[in-house]
Amino acid sequence: MTDTPRISVVMPTWGQGNFIRRALESLLAQELSDWELVIVDDGSPDDTAAVVEPYLRDERIRLHRLRENGGLGAALNHGLGLVQAPFVAYLPSDDIIYGDHLESLASCLDAAPDAVLAFAGVKHEFRVPGKGVLFRGTTTGEIEGYGLQLVQVMHRRGEERWVERDELTTDDLDRMFWSKLRTRGRFEGTGTMSCEWVDHPEQRHKVVREPLGGINPYRRRYRVRRPLRFHTTVGNHTDEVEHYRRFRERPDTPFAPDGLRILLVGELAFNPERVLALEERGHRLYGLWTPDGHWFNTVGPVPFGHVEDLPPDDWRTALRRLAPDVVYALLNWEAVPFAHEVLGACDDIPFVWHIKEGPFDCISNGTWPQLVDLHTRSQGQVYSSPEMRDWFGTVLPEVAAGGRSLVLDGDLPKREWFEAGRSPLLSERDGEVHTVVPGGPIGLEPDLVGALAREGVHLHFYGDFHRGQWGPWVAEVQAAAPGRFHLHPQVNHERWVSELSQYDAGWLHLLRSENGGDLRRADWGDLNLPARLPTLASAGVPVIQLANEGAVVATQSLARKRGLGLFLDEPASLARELRDPVRMAELRESVWGQRSFFTFDHHADRLVDFFRHAIGAGR
Amino acid sequence: MPTWGHSHFVVRALESLLAQELADWELVVVDDGSPDDTHAVLEPYLADPRIHLERLEQNEGLGAALNRALDLARGELIAYLPSDDVVYEEHLETLAARLEVEPEAVLAYSGVRHHGDRVSEGAIEGEALQLVQVMHRRTADRWVERDELTTDDLERMLWSRLRARGAFVATGQVSCEWVDHPAQRHKVVREGAYSGLNPYRSRYGVRRPLRFHSSVGNRTDEVELYRSFRERPETPRAPDGLTILLVGELAWNPERVLALEERGHRLLGLWTPEPWGFNTVGPLPFGHVEDVPRAGWEDAVRRLRPDVIYAQLNWQAVPFAHEVLTRSPDIPFVWHLKESPFHCLGEGTWPRLVDLCTRSDGQIYTSEELRGWMTAMIPSPNGHLPPLVLDGDLPKREWFDGEPSARLSKADGDPHTFVPGRAMGLDLELVDELARAGIHLHLYGEFTGEGVTWLQAAERLAPRHVHRHGLVTQADWVREFSRYDAGWLHVFRSRNGGDLRRATWDDLNVPARLPTLMAAGVPPLQRDNAGSTVAMQRLVREPGVGVFLRDARELRDELLDKAHMEPLRHRLQEVRGQFTFDHHADRLIDYLRLVIEARA
């Protein structure tokens, strides 16, 4: 085609070989035929190109294939760089448009010269997988809570470009592009419904948006090798580029003469870079990641480097070829099904299974049988607390009797986050007591906070207090502890020591244990060592927890044994303790002196020795 | 201890028993036909002389397993420990002590932890007393067994009879856990998504027809319903008879497939492992279909060499049908789709549906409209056989045979309409409008949950015109429903304006109640959606057998207009046979043969 068409349609696509025909057929059925289409295949791993092939005989249609996935923004910009028409429309490969769609949008722009963008009404059936429930929705503008969607938009061609992955990954199209257009003119609705935003579980915004999507599901699906800057309409901002720079940019450690080739299997949770402690000791790390899991279960390609991934599609062959010295499978319940699958493929390869959270989750979500296999059929088991090991002893006594176990918290931070110097105590400035809760204030009832406030004890809460879940709690505590309750934004690893060391003490989860010393009655709160324990320890902050006399509680026995903190019985006596400078200084120095125990590095040699033991035991 | 397939749980339960403070107990484990290595896991525990294992060769159900144990037990006090639960160390002691001080009591129950860290002092809200929390005196009463009833309601299975004999007393202490996990028996029994009659049958491999009534669903009696089909002899194989492997699920009217067997074809069955309650899967309760075991099905299929795979029907079958398509490349494969492509989109199985529709050798769609929609979305590759149109869930002709009753309107002069299932789209406003026009509305079913709330509101609104009736089985369709002047299909306003791309599932669907109405000879009633493409509208407009709602008063006049309705009913009598599966069986076989020839 030599003449410039009236409309350019940009179709970004990734992995939708079985959707794209629907979209193309709906375009071919348009009443208006003066369009061109640029399909940008953003590194599809499936047969998209073959499916599109027959359509390329239509000279209005072009296909551009990007070798690697570069993200929605880059794909759209690639398309914008190729198109000619004065109007640009979008047709994501999983959506469809009705016969009058392009015509009505173009007429709308023609009729409104001051409008930069026209939007159509859109049909949307909300579907709930597993329930077969359909909620039907149509709107003449934005779908509530989602903003304008690509399929409903046509805009005048211009110089503006979409935000790309290097800058930000988000589900917020306004932030990616529409906001730039808004500065150039108004947006005009056609008032008619002429397309469908097709609801299905693989939609991009669903893999981006927490809690079902998020940074790790996104990374895994598109196999993003670079660290991400990630911020969705519902979650917190994450900048892996800065966070992991020092790890990523250093050279690989040379392989030690007796170095092990360790295949990490599953997911690495909150403090994933800890595994570099193994690499720093001259071991070589490989990764094979669970295809499921939540946004907070870190999977590869890891953003801090030095771990080589096995190909997810044909991992069995790769595993046989690699024949690692040991498989180190971990960590939370989300990893259990995949770790179990890999266990089944590791006939001759020593297999070590490390569990944190938790056996009760596995029971309630139906993966208990696989978890039992991971314990009974592996060459070594690592438990995150002695209490968890003993609990397993009550349910799988033959495993406990096997003596192939180690106790090690599976999600300890890397030592680098512990290196900063301490800040002065807030209490030295105003003479009052300042405590900190670095995350969900579990069990901190407003009455308790109020009672402590009356004793001159402040509470500083770090977290996403503005986002829903803790909102009502914040309001109640503000009323109960006027002037002594303070909100702070979440604090990253980089600032743990400098920020948290200002406090006299920090709160663990306040949980009343009901087990009375009987492990069979234990619940997760009893067995767990929460992530905030090493966070507080990094800054030398003594921890506060409920006094659970006579009960088996992992945080309690650890804190008692190592002298790490205080035990709340009733508020007045806790306040007295907190106000005792001698006692508190002693405690603080005790925690500060032991803090390396809370780094993963401290235990790395012990873990490697355990691997060697498992390898020696053979399969 | 009743157990089935709990080899990964049973050790936990046993260890909690071994840790009891009270040591004077015996344990009878009844393994109700476990398919896993339960026996091997239990083996080491049998060295304890207090522990006995009784193995049932086939699964017989919870009631029979418990009764076997009651027959074998020697203690004066009987406690239960399901193999997935846990007792705390003082559990037996406190229950026994309670019964000792309450000689009048027949049963003692403890408090119970459940769903993680929740606790209940007695029965958990919404549940009967659970096995793990109970101890009762030795009794001649026995549990209800499968021949009589399958249910999740333990009250109905035993407790109610014990109640008649004495008091139930509480220990007031939490001394055990009812362990919450997805594979619990009550979860597969109680009707919901992926649970109910067919998931139950499928899990336990029950070969007999079931009498089934869960605490939330409708009563089903397959024993009576299918007796005549089950008890007749097999049809001799025809000389040119096909061996047809049914794959997936058979939905509401499963016995329809016997129309193929009656024509001398041999039927095999291979069923989706994850049916919903109403997706009928084998072992089929009406016989004459040989099941292929799901474990190792590829070998079995190679051995049985079916002429054709006939895979079907609703979205729940798509993942398994896709697996069979992918792994049986050498056998001609026909895919029959009913409900629905929209569900597949929502479930994330659309890509697999597309494979089923483009890589199979033949496709069957339930309506012209569904075929049109699918082929507009995914054009058939050139050279393929054109798809066939056939409603995949038509009833067997036998249900059309009953004797009609007199119409109610003849007696009282008012039109009577009925809804043969959930009142889809009949909002209260419409109920009111109908009642004001003097049109009666008869509702059928066992009403639970939201259905009850709606029904009560409708009854308040139109007390003289809304009537409720119990569930009606296929055998009573004609007798019961022929009393009405018209029957409601789903009530909705179509908005597609004739453009298939704008269609919703309501537009493409042929609801199961349409053939039900045809069976009873009752004119189907629906909103007038002239100008839109609607499958169930076309199906009744073409032969001129439908009634259409525009206005309630106009509808009343139409229903009472003999000159209009009599010829309509007459036409309906002429065409109703087309709504049996049998009517289309030869056409279906011809299509299967075409597919087989095309492959050869």
Coordinates of C-alpha atoms in Angstrom, one line a residue, chain A residues 17-19 21-23 25-27 29 47 55 96-100 123 125 127-134 136 193-196 198-202 360 362-370 372-373 377 391 393-398 518 520-524, chain B residues 7-9 11-12 15-17 19 37 45 86-90 113 116-117 173-177 179-183 187 193-194 276 315 342-352 354-355 358-359 373 375-379 381 499 501-506:
Chain A
G17 CA -1.2 -17.9 19.4
N18 CA -4.6 -19.2 20.3
F19 CA -6.1 -15.8 20.8
R21 CA -6.9 -15.1 15.3
R22 CA -10.0 -13.8 17.1
A23 CA -8.5 -10.4 17.2
E25 CA -10.8 -11.7 12.4
S26 CA -12.5 -8.9 14.2
L27 CA -10.3 -6.4 12.5
A29 CA -14.6 -7.6 9.7
D47 CA 3.7 -20.5 17.5
Y55 CA -2.8 -13.1 7.4
I96 CA -11.9 -8.1 20.0
I97 CA -13.6 -5.1 18.3
Y98 CA -17.1 -5.0 16.7
G99 CA -17.9 -4.0 13.2
D100 CA -18.3 -0.3 13.8
K123 CA -17.9 -4.8 27.2
E125 CA -17.4 -9.9 31.5
R127 CA -15.1 -14.1 35.2
V128 CA -13.9 -16.0 38.3
P129 CA -11.9 -19.1 37.5
G130 CA -13.1 -22.2 39.3
K131 CA -16.5 -20.7 40.0
G132 CA -17.8 -20.3 36.5
V133 CA -19.4 -17.1 37.6
L134 CA -19.9 -14.3 35.1
R136 CA -21.4 -8.7 32.9
M193 CA -20.0 0.1 23.0
S194 CA -17.9 -1.2 20.2
C195 CA -15.3 -3.6 21.6
E196 CA -14.6 -6.1 24.3
V198 CA -11.7 -10.0 27.1
D199 CA -11.4 -11.2 30.6
H200 CA -9.1 -14.2 31.0
P201 CA -6.5 -15.3 33.6
E202 CA -3.5 -14.6 31.4
F360 CA 0.0 -25.9 58.1
C362 CA 0.5 -27.3 53.0
I363 CA -2.2 -29.2 54.9
S364 CA -4.9 -26.6 54.2
N365 CA -4.1 -26.2 50.5
G366 CA -3.8 -29.9 49.7
T367 CA 0.0 -30.3 49.3
W368 CA 0.7 -32.1 52.5
P369 CA 1.3 -35.5 50.6
Q370 CA 4.0 -33.8 48.5
V372 CA 5.7 -35.5 53.3
D373 CA 7.5 -37.0 50.3
R377 CA 12.5 -39.1 50.3
W391 CA 6.8 -30.7 65.3
G393 CA 9.1 -35.3 64.8
T394 CA 5.5 -35.8 66.1
V395 CA 4.0 -36.4 62.6
L396 CA 6.9 -38.1 60.8
P397 CA 8.8 -39.8 63.6
E398 CA 10.9 -42.0 61.2
D518 CA 2.3 -29.8 73.6
R520 CA 0.7 -31.3 68.6
R521 CA -1.3 -28.2 69.6
A522 CA 1.2 -25.8 68.1
D523 CA 0.1 -23.5 65.3
W524 CA 2.2 -21.5 62.9
Chain B
S7 CA -1.0 -42.7 53.5
H8 CA 0.5 -39.2 54.0
F9 CA -1.8 -38.4 56.9
V11 CA 1.0 -41.6 60.5
R12 CA 0.2 -38.3 62.1
E15 CA 1.2 -41.0 66.5
S16 CA -1.3 -38.8 68.2
L17 CA -3.1 -41.9 69.4
A19 CA 0.8 -40.4 72.6
D37 CA 0.4 -47.4 49.9
Y45 CA 2.4 -50.1 63.6
V86 CA -5.3 -35.5 65.3
V87 CA -6.1 -36.1 69.0
Y88 CA -4.3 -34.4 71.8
E89 CA -2.9 -36.5 74.6
E90 CA -5.8 -36.2 77.1
R113 CA -9.9 -27.1 66.8
G116 CA -6.3 -23.6 61.4
D117 CA -6.6 -22.0 64.8
Q173 CA -12.3 -29.0 76.6
V174 CA -10.6 -28.7 73.2
S175 CA -8.7 -32.0 72.9
C176 CA -8.5 -32.8 69.2
E177 CA -8.3 -31.2 65.7
V179 CA -7.9 -31.1 60.2
D180 CA -9.0 -28.9 57.3
H181 CA -7.6 -29.9 53.9
P182 CA -9.1 -30.1 50.4
A183 CA -9.3 -33.9 50.2
K187 CA -15.8 -31.6 50.9
A193 CA -17.8 -26.6 42.3
Y194 CA -15.8 -29.8 41.8
W276 CA -18.4 -30.7 38.7
W315 CA -15.8 -26.5 29.9
F342 CA -16.9 -17.9 27.4
H343 CA -16.3 -20.2 30.4
C344 CA -13.1 -21.4 28.8
L345 CA -11.9 -17.8 28.5
G346 CA -12.6 -17.2 32.2
E347 CA -10.9 -20.4 33.3
G348 CA -7.8 -19.8 31.2
T349 CA -8.5 -22.9 29.0
W350 CA -9.3 -21.0 25.9
P351 CA -6.0 -22.0 24.2
R352 CA -6.8 -25.6 24.8
V354 CA -8.9 -23.7 20.3
D355 CA -6.6 -26.7 19.9
T358 CA -8.7 -26.8 15.3
R359 CA -6.7 -30.0 15.8
W373 CA -19.6 -17.8 16.8
T375 CA -16.0 -20.2 13.3
A376 CA -16.2 -16.4 13.2
M377 CA -13.6 -16.3 16.0
I378 CA -11.4 -19.2 14.7
P379 CA -12.0 -19.9 11.0
P381 CA -8.6 -24.5 8.3
D499 CA -23.9 -9.4 15.4
R501 CA -19.2 -11.0 18.0
R502 CA -21.4 -9.2 20.5
A503 CA -23.1 -12.4 21.6
T504 CA -23.1 -13.6 25.2
W505 CA -23.6 -17.2 26.3
D506 CA -27.3 -16.7 26.7

